[in-house]
Tab-separated table of C-alpha atoms in Angstrom:
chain	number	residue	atom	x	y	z
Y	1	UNK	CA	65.955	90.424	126.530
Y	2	UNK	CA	69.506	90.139	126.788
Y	3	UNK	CA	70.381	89.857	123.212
Y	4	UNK	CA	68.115	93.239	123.122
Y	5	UNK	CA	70.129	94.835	125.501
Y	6	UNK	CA	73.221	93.637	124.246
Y	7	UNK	CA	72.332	95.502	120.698
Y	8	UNK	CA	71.367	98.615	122.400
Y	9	UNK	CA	74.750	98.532	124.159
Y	10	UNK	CA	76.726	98.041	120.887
Y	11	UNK	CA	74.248	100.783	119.154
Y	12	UNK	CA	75.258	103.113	121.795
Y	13	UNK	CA	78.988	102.612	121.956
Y	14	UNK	CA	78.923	102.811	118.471
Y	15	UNK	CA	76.538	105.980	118.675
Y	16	UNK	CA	79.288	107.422	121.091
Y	17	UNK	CA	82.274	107.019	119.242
Y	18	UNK	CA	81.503	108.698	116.468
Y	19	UNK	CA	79.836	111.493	118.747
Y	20	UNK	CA	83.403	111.557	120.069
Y	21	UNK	CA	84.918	111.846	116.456
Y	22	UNK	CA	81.996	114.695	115.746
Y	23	UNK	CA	82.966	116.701	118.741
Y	24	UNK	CA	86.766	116.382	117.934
Y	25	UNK	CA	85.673	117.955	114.480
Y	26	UNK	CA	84.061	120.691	116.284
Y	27	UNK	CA	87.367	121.598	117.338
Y	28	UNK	CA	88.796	122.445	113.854
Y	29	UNK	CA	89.941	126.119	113.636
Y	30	UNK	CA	88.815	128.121	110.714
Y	31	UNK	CA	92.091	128.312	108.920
Y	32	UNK	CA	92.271	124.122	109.551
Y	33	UNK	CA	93.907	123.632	112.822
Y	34	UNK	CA	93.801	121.671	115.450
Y	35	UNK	CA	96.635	123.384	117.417
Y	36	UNK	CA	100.171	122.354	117.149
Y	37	UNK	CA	101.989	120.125	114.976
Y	38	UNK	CA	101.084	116.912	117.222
Y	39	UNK	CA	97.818	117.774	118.025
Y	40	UNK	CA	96.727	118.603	114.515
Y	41	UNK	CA	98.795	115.674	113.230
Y	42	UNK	CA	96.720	113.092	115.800
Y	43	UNK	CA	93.157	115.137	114.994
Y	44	UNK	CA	93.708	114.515	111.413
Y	45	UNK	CA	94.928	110.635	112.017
Y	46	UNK	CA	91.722	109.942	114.399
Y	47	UNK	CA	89.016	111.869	112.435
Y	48	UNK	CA	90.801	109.440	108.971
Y	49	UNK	CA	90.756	106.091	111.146
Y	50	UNK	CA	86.567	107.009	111.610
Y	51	UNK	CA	85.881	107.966	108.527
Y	52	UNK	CA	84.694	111.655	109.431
Y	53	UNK	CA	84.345	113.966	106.839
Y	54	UNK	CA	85.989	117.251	107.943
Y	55	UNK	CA	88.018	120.156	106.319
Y	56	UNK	CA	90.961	117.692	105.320
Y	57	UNK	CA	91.850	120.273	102.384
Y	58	UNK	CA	92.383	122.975	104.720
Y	59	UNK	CA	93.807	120.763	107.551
Y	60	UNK	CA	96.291	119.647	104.546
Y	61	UNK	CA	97.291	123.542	103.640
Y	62	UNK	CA	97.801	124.472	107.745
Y	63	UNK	CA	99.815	121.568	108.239
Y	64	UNK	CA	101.948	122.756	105.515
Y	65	UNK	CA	102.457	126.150	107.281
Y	66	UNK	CA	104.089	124.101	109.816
Y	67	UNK	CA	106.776	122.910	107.754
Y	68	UNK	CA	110.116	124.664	108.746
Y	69	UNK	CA	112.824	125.438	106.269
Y	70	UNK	CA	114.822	122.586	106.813
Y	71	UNK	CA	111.973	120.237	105.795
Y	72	UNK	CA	111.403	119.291	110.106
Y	73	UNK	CA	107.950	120.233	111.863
Y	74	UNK	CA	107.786	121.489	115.319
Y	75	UNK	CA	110.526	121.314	117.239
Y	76	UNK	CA	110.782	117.307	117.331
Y	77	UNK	CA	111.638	114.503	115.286
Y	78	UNK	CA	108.390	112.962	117.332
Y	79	UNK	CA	106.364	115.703	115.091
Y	80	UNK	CA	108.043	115.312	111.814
Y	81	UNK	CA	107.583	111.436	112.366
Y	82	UNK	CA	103.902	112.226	112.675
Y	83	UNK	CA	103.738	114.526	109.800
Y	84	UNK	CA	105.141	112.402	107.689
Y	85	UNK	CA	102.634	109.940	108.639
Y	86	UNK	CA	99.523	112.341	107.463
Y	87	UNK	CA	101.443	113.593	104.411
Y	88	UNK	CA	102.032	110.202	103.144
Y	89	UNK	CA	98.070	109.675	102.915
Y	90	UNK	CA	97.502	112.710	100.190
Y	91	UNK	CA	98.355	111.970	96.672
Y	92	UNK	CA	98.445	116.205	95.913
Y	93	UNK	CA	101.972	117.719	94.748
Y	94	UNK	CA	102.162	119.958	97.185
Y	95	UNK	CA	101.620	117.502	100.381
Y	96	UNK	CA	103.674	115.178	98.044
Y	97	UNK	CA	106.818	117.571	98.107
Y	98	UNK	CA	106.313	118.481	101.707
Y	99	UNK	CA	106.694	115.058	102.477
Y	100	UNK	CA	109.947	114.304	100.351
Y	101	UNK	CA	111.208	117.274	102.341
Y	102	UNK	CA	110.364	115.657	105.563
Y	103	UNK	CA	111.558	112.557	104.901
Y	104	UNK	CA	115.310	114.527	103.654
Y	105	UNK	CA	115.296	115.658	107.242
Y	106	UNK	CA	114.525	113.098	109.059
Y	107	UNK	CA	117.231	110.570	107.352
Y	108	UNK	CA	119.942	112.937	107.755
Y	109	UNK	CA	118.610	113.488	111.675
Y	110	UNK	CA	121.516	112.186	114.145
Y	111	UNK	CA	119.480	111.252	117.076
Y	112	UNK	CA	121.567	110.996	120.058
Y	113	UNK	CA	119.120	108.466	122.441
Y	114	UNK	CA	116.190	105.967	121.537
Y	115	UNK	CA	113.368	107.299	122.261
Y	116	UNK	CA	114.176	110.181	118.972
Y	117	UNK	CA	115.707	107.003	116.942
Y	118	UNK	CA	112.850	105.533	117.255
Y	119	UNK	CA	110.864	108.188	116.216
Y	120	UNK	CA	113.183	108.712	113.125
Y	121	UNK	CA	112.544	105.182	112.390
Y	122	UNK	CA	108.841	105.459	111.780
Y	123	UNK	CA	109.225	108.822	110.629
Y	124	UNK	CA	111.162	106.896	107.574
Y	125	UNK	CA	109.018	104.064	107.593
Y	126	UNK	CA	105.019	105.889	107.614
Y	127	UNK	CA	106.835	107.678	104.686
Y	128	UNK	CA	107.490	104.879	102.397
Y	129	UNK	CA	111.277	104.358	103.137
Y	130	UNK	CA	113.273	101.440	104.064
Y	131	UNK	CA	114.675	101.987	107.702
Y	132	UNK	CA	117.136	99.210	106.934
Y	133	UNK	CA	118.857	101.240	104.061
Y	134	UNK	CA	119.364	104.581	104.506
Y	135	UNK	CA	121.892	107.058	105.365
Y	136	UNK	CA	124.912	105.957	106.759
Y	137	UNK	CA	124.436	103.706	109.709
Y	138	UNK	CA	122.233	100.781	110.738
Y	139	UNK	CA	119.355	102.070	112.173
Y	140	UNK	CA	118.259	98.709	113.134
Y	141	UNK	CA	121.769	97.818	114.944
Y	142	UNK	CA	121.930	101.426	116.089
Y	143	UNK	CA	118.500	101.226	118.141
Y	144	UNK	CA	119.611	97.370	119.556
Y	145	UNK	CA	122.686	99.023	120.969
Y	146	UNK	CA	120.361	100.677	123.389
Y	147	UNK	CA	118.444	97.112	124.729
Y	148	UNK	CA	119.607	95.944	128.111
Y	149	UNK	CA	120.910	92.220	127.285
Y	150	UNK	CA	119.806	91.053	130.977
Y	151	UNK	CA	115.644	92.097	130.770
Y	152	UNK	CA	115.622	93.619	127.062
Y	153	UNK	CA	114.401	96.730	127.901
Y	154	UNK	CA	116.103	99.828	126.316
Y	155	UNK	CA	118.275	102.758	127.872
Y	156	UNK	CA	117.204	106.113	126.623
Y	157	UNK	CA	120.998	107.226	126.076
Y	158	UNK	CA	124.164	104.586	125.400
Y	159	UNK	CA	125.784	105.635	128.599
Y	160	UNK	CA	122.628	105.390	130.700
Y	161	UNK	CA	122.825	102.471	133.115
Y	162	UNK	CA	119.173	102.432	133.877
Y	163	UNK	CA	116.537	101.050	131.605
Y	164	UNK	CA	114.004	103.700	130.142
Y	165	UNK	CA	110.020	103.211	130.060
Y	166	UNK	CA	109.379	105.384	127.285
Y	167	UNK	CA	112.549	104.453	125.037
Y	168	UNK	CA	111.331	100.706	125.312
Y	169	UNK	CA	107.896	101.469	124.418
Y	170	UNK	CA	109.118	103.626	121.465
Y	171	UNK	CA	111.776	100.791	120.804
Y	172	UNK	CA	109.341	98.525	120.480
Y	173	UNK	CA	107.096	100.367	118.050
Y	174	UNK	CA	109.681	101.215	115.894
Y	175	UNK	CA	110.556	97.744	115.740
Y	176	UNK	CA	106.789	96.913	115.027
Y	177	UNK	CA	106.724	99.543	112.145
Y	178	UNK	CA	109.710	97.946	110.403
Y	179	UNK	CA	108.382	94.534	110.559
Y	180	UNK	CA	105.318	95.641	109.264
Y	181	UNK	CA	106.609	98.311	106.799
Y	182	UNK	CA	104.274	100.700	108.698
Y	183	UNK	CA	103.588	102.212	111.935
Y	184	UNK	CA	100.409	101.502	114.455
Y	185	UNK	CA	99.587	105.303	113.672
Y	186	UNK	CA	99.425	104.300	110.107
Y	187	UNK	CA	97.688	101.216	110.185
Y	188	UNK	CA	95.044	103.020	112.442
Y	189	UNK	CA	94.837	105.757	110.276
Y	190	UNK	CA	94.209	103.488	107.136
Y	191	UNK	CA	91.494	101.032	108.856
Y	192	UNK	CA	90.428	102.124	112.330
Y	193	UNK	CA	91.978	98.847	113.273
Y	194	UNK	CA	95.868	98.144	114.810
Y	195	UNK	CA	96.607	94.418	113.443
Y	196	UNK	CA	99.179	92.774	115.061
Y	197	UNK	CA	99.084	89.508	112.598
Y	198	UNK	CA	98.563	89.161	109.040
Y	199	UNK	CA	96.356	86.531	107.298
Y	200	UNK	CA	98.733	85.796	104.982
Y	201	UNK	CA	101.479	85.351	107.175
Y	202	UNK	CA	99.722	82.962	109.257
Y	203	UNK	CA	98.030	80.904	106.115
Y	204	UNK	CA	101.258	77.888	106.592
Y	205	UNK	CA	100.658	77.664	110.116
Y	206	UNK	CA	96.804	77.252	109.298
Y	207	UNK	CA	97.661	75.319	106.686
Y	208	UNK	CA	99.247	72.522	108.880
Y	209	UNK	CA	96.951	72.921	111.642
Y	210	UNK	CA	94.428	71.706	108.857
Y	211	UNK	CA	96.808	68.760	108.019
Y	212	UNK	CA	97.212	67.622	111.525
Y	213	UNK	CA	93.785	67.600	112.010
Y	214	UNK	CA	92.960	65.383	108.954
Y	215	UNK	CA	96.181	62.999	109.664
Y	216	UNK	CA	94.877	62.882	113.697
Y	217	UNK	CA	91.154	62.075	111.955
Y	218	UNK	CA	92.572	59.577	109.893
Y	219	UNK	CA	94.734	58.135	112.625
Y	220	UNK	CA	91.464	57.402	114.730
Y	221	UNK	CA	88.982	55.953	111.986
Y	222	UNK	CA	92.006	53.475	110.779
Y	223	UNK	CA	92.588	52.524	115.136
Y	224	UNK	CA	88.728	52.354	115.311
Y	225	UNK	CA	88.429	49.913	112.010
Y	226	UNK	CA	91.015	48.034	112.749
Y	227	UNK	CA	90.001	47.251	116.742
Y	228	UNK	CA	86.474	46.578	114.936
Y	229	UNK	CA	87.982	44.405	112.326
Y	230	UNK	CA	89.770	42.222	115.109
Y	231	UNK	CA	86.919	41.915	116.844
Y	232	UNK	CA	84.829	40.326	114.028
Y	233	UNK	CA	87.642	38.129	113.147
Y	234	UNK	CA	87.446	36.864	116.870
Y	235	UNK	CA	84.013	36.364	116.388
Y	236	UNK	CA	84.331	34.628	113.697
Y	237	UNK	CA	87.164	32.118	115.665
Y	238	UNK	CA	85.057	31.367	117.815
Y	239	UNK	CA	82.037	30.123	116.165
């Protein structure tokens, strides 16, 4: 009975979620849209991460009406970061070009605090850039300038002299995407899934976990032979 119920739990969770993704594609416009730039950009990534078929094509050609001259989105770098993110899933010329655009904008983008470094960072990142090496400064040194040496949090601006919740959160997930040449957006975009660890990275440490075990085996069987090999030998004395 309680592997029963257990099942019809995990059938209905499952049965809601993708309710939840149904109902979210209710709430597609006719000309594709979800509303603005972020909430059509996070529509788009959440309906992808289910595997919902939707209007994509037309979500695609409103998100493109978004696009301002100067290659941004919005009003943000936060948006452009996030259109990037979608645009660097489509293969088509136009979404293609859009995102070049984007990705112009946001490296030449002087962000003045973290929090919009940050975003710039994954911005450059989701789109298939290395944060490391362009424009002209370090982006990497530039957003450790902000961390507070005594807790390692992060200040939103360099002459703040309080420690910011949202720049460290965005801190830390622009940090993330760089280590793992891709944002949580994008990873949850691609699989439904936000891995933190990869298999491959961990196969050495597995790999010597496996050795340990084997020497620690061995170890005991030789002890447990030998004690049993003494003990014959006494045996054998004493007789």
């Amino acid at each position: 009975d309680t592997e029963q119920n257990d099942t019809e739990q995990d059938n209905s969770d499952k049965t809601k979620k993708y309710t939840d993704a149904n109902d979210l594609k209710e709430m597609q416009g006719e000309n594709g849209s979800f509303g603005d730039v972020e909430t059509h950009c996070l529509a788009m990534m959440a309906l992808s991460s289910r595997d919902v078929i939707y209007a994509s094509t037309k979500a695609y050609e409103h998100l493109l009406t978004l696009q301002n001259e100067d290659g941004s989105f919005g009003e943000s770098v936060k948006e452009t970061a996030l259109a990037v993110c979608v645009l660097s899933f489509s293969k088509n010329d136009k979404e293609t070009e859009a995102l070049a655009e984007a990705l112009a904008y946001l490296v030449d983008y002087e962000a003045d605090n973290a929090v919009d470094l940050s975003w710039k960072i994954i911005g450059i990142t989701d789109g298939g850039m290395d944060a490391n090496t362009v424009g002209d400064r370090d982006l990497l040194e530039t957003l450790l300038s902000y961390q507070n040496e005594n807790d390692h949090s992060y200040y939103l601006t360099s002459s703040a002299n309080q420690s910011d919740d949202e720049a460290t959160v965005m801190a830390l997930a622009a940090l993330d995407a760089m280590s793992r040449d891709g944002s949580m957006f994008k990873r949850l975009t691609e699989n439904g899934e936000l891995s933190f660890y990869n298999a491959e990275d961990a196969k050495p440490l597995i790999y010597f976990g496996i050795g340990l075990l084997v020497v620690s085996v061995a170890f005991w069987i030789f002890i447990f032979l030998h004690k049993k090999s003494n003990k014959t030998l006494e045996e054998t004395k004493t007789y």
